[in-house]
Short mmCIF file of C-alpha atoms in Angstrom, two decimals:
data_model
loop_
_atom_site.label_atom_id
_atom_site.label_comp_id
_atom_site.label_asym_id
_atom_site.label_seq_id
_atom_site.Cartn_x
_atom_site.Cartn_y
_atom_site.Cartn_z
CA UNK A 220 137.40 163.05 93.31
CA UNK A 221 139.87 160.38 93.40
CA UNK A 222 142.30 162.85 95.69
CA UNK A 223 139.00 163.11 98.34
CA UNK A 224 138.29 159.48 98.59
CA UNK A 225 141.94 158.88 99.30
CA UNK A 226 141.80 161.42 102.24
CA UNK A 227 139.00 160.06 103.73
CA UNK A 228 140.09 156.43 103.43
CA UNK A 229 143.40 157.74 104.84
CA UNK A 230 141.52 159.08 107.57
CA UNK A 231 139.50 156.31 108.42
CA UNK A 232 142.91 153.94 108.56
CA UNK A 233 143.91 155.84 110.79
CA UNK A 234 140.86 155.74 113.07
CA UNK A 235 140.74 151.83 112.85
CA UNK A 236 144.38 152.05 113.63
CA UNK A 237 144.28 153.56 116.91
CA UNK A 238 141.18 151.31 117.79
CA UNK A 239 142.70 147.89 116.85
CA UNK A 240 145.91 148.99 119.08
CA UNK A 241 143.97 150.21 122.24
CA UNK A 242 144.52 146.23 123.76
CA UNK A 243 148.04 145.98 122.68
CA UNK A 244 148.92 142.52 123.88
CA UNK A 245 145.43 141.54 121.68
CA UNK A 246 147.08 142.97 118.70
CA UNK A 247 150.39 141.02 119.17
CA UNK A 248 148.27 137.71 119.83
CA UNK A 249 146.13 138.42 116.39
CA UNK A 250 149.41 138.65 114.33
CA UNK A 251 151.53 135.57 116.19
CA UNK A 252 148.14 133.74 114.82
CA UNK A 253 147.97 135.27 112.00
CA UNK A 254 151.73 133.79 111.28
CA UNK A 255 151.67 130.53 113.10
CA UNK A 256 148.40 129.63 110.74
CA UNK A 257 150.49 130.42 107.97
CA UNK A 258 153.71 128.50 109.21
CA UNK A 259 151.43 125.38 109.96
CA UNK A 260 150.06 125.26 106.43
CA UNK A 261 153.31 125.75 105.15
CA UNK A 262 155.13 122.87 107.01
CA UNK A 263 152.25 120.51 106.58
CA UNK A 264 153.06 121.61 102.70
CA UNK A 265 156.70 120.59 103.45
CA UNK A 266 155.73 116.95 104.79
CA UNK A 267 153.35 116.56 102.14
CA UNK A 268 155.91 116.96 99.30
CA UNK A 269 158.50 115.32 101.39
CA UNK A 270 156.41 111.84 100.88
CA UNK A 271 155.21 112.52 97.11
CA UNK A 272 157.83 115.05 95.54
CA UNK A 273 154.79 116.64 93.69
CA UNK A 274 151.29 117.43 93.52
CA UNK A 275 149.89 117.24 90.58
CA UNK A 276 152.68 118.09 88.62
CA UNK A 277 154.41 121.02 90.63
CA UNK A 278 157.24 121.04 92.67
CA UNK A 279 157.58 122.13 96.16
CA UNK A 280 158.70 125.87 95.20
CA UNK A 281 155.64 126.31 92.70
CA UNK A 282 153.19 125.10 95.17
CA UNK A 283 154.83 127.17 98.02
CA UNK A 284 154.28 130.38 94.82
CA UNK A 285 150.35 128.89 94.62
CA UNK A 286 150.30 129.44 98.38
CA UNK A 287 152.10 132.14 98.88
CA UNK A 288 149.83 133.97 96.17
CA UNK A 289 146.65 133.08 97.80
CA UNK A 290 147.69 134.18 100.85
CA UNK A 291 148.94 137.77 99.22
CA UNK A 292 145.68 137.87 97.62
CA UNK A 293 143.82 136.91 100.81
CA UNK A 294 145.75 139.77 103.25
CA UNK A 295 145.25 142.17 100.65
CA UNK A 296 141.53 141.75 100.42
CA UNK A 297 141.42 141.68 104.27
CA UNK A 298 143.28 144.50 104.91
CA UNK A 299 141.36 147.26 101.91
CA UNK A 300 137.65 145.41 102.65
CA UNK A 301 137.69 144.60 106.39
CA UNK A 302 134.98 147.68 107.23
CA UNK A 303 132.35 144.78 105.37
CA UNK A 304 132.68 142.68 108.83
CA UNK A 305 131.40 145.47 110.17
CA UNK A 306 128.68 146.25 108.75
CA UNK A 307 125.70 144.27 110.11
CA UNK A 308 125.93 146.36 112.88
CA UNK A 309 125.51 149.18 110.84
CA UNK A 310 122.47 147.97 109.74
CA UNK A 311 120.91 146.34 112.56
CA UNK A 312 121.80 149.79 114.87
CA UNK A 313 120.65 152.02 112.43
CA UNK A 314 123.85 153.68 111.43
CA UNK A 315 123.76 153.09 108.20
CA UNK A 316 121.30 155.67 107.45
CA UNK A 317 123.70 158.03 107.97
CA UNK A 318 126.21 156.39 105.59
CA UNK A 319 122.91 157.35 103.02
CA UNK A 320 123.36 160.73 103.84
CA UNK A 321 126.49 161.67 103.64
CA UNK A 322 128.24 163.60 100.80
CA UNK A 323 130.47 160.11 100.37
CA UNK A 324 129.20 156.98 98.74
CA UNK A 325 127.50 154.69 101.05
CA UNK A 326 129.11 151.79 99.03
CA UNK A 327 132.73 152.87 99.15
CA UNK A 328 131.92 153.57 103.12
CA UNK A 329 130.65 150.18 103.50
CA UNK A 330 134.22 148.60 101.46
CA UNK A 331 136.81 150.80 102.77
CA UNK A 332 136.19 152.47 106.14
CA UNK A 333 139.32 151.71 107.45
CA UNK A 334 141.97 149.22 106.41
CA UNK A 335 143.16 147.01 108.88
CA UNK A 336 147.09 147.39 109.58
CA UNK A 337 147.18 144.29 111.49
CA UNK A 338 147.55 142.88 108.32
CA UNK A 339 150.53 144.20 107.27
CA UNK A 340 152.59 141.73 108.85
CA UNK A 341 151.21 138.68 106.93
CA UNK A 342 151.17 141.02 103.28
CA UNK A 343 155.00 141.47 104.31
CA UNK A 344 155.38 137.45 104.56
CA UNK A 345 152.99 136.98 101.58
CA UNK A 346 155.07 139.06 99.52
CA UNK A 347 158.24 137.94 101.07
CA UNK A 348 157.75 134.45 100.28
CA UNK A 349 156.42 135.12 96.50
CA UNK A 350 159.64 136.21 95.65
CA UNK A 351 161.79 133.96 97.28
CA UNK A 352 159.31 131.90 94.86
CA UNK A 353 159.68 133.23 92.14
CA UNK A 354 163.85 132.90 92.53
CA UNK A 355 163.92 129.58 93.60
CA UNK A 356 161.96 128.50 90.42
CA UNK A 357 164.06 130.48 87.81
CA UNK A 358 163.15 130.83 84.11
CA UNK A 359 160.31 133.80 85.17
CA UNK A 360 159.75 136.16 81.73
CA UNK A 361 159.17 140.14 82.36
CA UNK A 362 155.70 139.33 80.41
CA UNK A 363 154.95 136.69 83.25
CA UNK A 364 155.79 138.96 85.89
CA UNK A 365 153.21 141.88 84.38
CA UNK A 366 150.51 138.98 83.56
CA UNK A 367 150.71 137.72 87.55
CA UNK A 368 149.97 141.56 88.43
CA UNK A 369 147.31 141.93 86.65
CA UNK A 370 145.29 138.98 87.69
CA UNK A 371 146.22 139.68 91.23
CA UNK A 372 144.31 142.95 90.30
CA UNK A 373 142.07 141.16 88.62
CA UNK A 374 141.63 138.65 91.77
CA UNK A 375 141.34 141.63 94.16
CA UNK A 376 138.57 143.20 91.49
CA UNK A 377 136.92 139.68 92.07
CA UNK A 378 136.85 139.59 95.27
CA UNK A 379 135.43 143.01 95.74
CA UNK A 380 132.18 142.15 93.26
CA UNK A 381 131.95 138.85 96.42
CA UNK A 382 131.78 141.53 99.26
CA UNK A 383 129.25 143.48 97.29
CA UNK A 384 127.08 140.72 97.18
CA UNK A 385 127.51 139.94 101.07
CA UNK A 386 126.78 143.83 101.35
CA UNK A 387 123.37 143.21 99.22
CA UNK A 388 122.58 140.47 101.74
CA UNK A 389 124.10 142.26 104.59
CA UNK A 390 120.67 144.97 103.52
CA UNK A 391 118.09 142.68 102.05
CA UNK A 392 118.35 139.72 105.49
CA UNK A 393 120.91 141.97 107.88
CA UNK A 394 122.72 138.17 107.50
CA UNK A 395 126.59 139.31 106.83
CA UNK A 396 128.50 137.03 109.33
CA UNK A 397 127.53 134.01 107.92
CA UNK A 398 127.80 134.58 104.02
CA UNK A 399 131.13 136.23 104.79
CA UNK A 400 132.57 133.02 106.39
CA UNK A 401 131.14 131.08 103.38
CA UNK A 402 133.06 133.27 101.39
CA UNK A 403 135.90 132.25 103.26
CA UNK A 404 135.39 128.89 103.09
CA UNK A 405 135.26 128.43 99.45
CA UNK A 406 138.41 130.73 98.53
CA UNK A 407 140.58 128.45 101.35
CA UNK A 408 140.08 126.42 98.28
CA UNK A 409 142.54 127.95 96.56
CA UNK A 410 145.53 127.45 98.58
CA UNK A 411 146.34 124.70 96.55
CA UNK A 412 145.90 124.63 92.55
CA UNK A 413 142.44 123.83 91.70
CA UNK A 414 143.87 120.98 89.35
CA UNK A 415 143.74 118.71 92.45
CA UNK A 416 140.32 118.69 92.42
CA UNK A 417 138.48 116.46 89.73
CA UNK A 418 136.22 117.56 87.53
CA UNK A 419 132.89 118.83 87.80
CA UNK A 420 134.21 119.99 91.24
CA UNK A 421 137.29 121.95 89.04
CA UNK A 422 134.85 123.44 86.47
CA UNK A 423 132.57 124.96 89.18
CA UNK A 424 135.87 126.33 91.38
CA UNK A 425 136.86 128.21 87.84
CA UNK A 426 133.58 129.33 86.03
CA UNK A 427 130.89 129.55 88.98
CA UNK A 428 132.70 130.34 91.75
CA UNK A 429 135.72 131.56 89.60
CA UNK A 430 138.45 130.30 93.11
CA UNK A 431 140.58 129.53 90.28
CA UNK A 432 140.44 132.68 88.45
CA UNK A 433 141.05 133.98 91.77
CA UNK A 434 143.72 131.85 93.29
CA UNK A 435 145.13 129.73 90.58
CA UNK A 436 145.67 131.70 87.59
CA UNK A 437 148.10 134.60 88.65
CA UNK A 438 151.46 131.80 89.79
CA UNK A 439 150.06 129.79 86.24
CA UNK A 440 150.76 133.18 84.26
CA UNK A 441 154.09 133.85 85.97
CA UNK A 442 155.17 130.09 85.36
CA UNK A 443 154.07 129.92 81.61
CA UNK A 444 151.27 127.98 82.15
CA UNK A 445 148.47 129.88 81.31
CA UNK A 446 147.29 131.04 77.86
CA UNK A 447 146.33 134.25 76.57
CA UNK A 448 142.61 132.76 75.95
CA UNK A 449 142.29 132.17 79.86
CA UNK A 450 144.14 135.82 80.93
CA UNK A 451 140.68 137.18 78.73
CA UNK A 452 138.30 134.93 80.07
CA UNK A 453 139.56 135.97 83.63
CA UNK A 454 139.25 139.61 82.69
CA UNK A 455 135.93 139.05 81.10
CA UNK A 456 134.67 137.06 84.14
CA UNK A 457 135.55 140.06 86.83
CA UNK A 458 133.94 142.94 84.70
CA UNK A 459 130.47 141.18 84.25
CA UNK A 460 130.60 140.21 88.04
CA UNK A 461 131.61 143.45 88.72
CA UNK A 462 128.64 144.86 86.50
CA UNK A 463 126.17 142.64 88.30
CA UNK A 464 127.32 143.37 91.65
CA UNK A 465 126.65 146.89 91.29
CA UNK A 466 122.77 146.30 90.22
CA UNK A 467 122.14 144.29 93.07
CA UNK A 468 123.69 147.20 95.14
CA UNK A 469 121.48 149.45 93.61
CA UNK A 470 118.66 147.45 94.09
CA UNK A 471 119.45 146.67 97.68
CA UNK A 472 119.70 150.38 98.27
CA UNK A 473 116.01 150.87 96.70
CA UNK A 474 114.87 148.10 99.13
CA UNK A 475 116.48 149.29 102.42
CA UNK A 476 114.35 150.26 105.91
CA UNK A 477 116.04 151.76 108.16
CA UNK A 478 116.16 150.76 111.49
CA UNK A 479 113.67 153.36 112.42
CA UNK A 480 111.09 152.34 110.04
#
């Protein structure tokens, strides 16, 4: 089962592929953004920290690692769930009823119908610049490094239950645009540590809209900073959202009219 899904994900990269490199001077312009966004956040980081030496406690190198992981986590989720920008014109064009049909679940259709390798550039940078993190700020345990990988999995699992929920609204309103560039919004949040923010503005970032969980937790594991207690509430917090977001799906799927009816 695992084996098919693979294939046809596979397949449908592929697909998307070719599509997103028909205009090949478009592609090239969506990546130099893609990298001069990133290189503008990162030098206004620089001047920042040039005038106050910290932010809230961290040094330049662990907030470059807090950036550096949101934007991992960010590309990552971009480049497995971008089919979900997609799909309003599924459902406003009537296509989705033959996502219904087929022998393939609509839901993992709706997620992962074709990654988007434009992306691959910024995971490459991401990735690039978490290590060069990571060496820069020494004293990283082999416990830290397993701990950060698992709440990145944990932050992708998060972030998955989110696009579930726009796909619920995507069906019940056809409204998907909008509540995915809400979505947005509030994880841009987490570029910095939510411990800038004050509190009740920090409580709601980590418990209700769990940005923190997301965003802030994995470099706080892989620095020491985070306890065992708060690893298991994150884990916790991604299964029942997880659990949730799959009801609504199911009854968002009992509600649907097609197009045609």
């Amino acid at each position: 089962m695992v084996g098919k899904y693979l294939k046809i994900w596979w397949t449908m990269t592929r697909i998307a592929s070719q599509i997103a490199f028909v205009s090949r001077f478009g592609a090239i312009i969506f990546i130099l953004g893609k990298i001069l966004r990133f290189a503008f956040f990162l030098l206004f980081l620089l001047l920042l920290i040039s005038k106050t030496k910290v932010i809230v406690g961290y040094e330049i190198w662990q907030v470059i690692l807090f950036f550096a992981t949101f934007n991992l986590i960010d590309t990552v989720v971009q480049f497995f769930l971008r089919e979900v920008y997609r799909f309003r014109s599924y459902v406003v064009s009537g296509d989705f009823d033959y996502f219904l049909i087929k022998p393939i679940s609509p839901l993992f259709r709706s997620l992962f119908g074709g990654s988007d390798v434009l992306d691959i550039s910024m995971l490459l940078i991401s990735v690039g610049f978490v290590i060069m993190s990571i060496f820069k700020i020494g004293d990283i345990s082999l416990s830290g490094v397993l701990v950060y990988l698992l709440l990145i999995l944990n932050a992708f699992l998060i972030a998955l239950t989110f696009h579930i929920f726009i796909l619920v609204v995507g069906i019940l309103t056809t409204e998907v645009d909008n509540t995915l560039w809400l979505y947005r919004d509030i994880t841009q949040m987490g570029r910095l540590p939510i411990d800038i923010y004050k509190e009740p503005i920090r409580g709601i970032l980590t418990f209700i809209l769990p940005v923190g969980i997301m965003m802030t937790f994995p470099p706080k594991s892989l620095m020491g900073l985070l306890s065992i207690q708060s690893v298991m509430i994150a884990l916790v917090v991604s299964t029942v959202l997880l659990y949730v977001s799959l009801k609504c799906w199911k009854f968002a799927i009992s509600r649907y009219a097609s197009a045609s009816s």
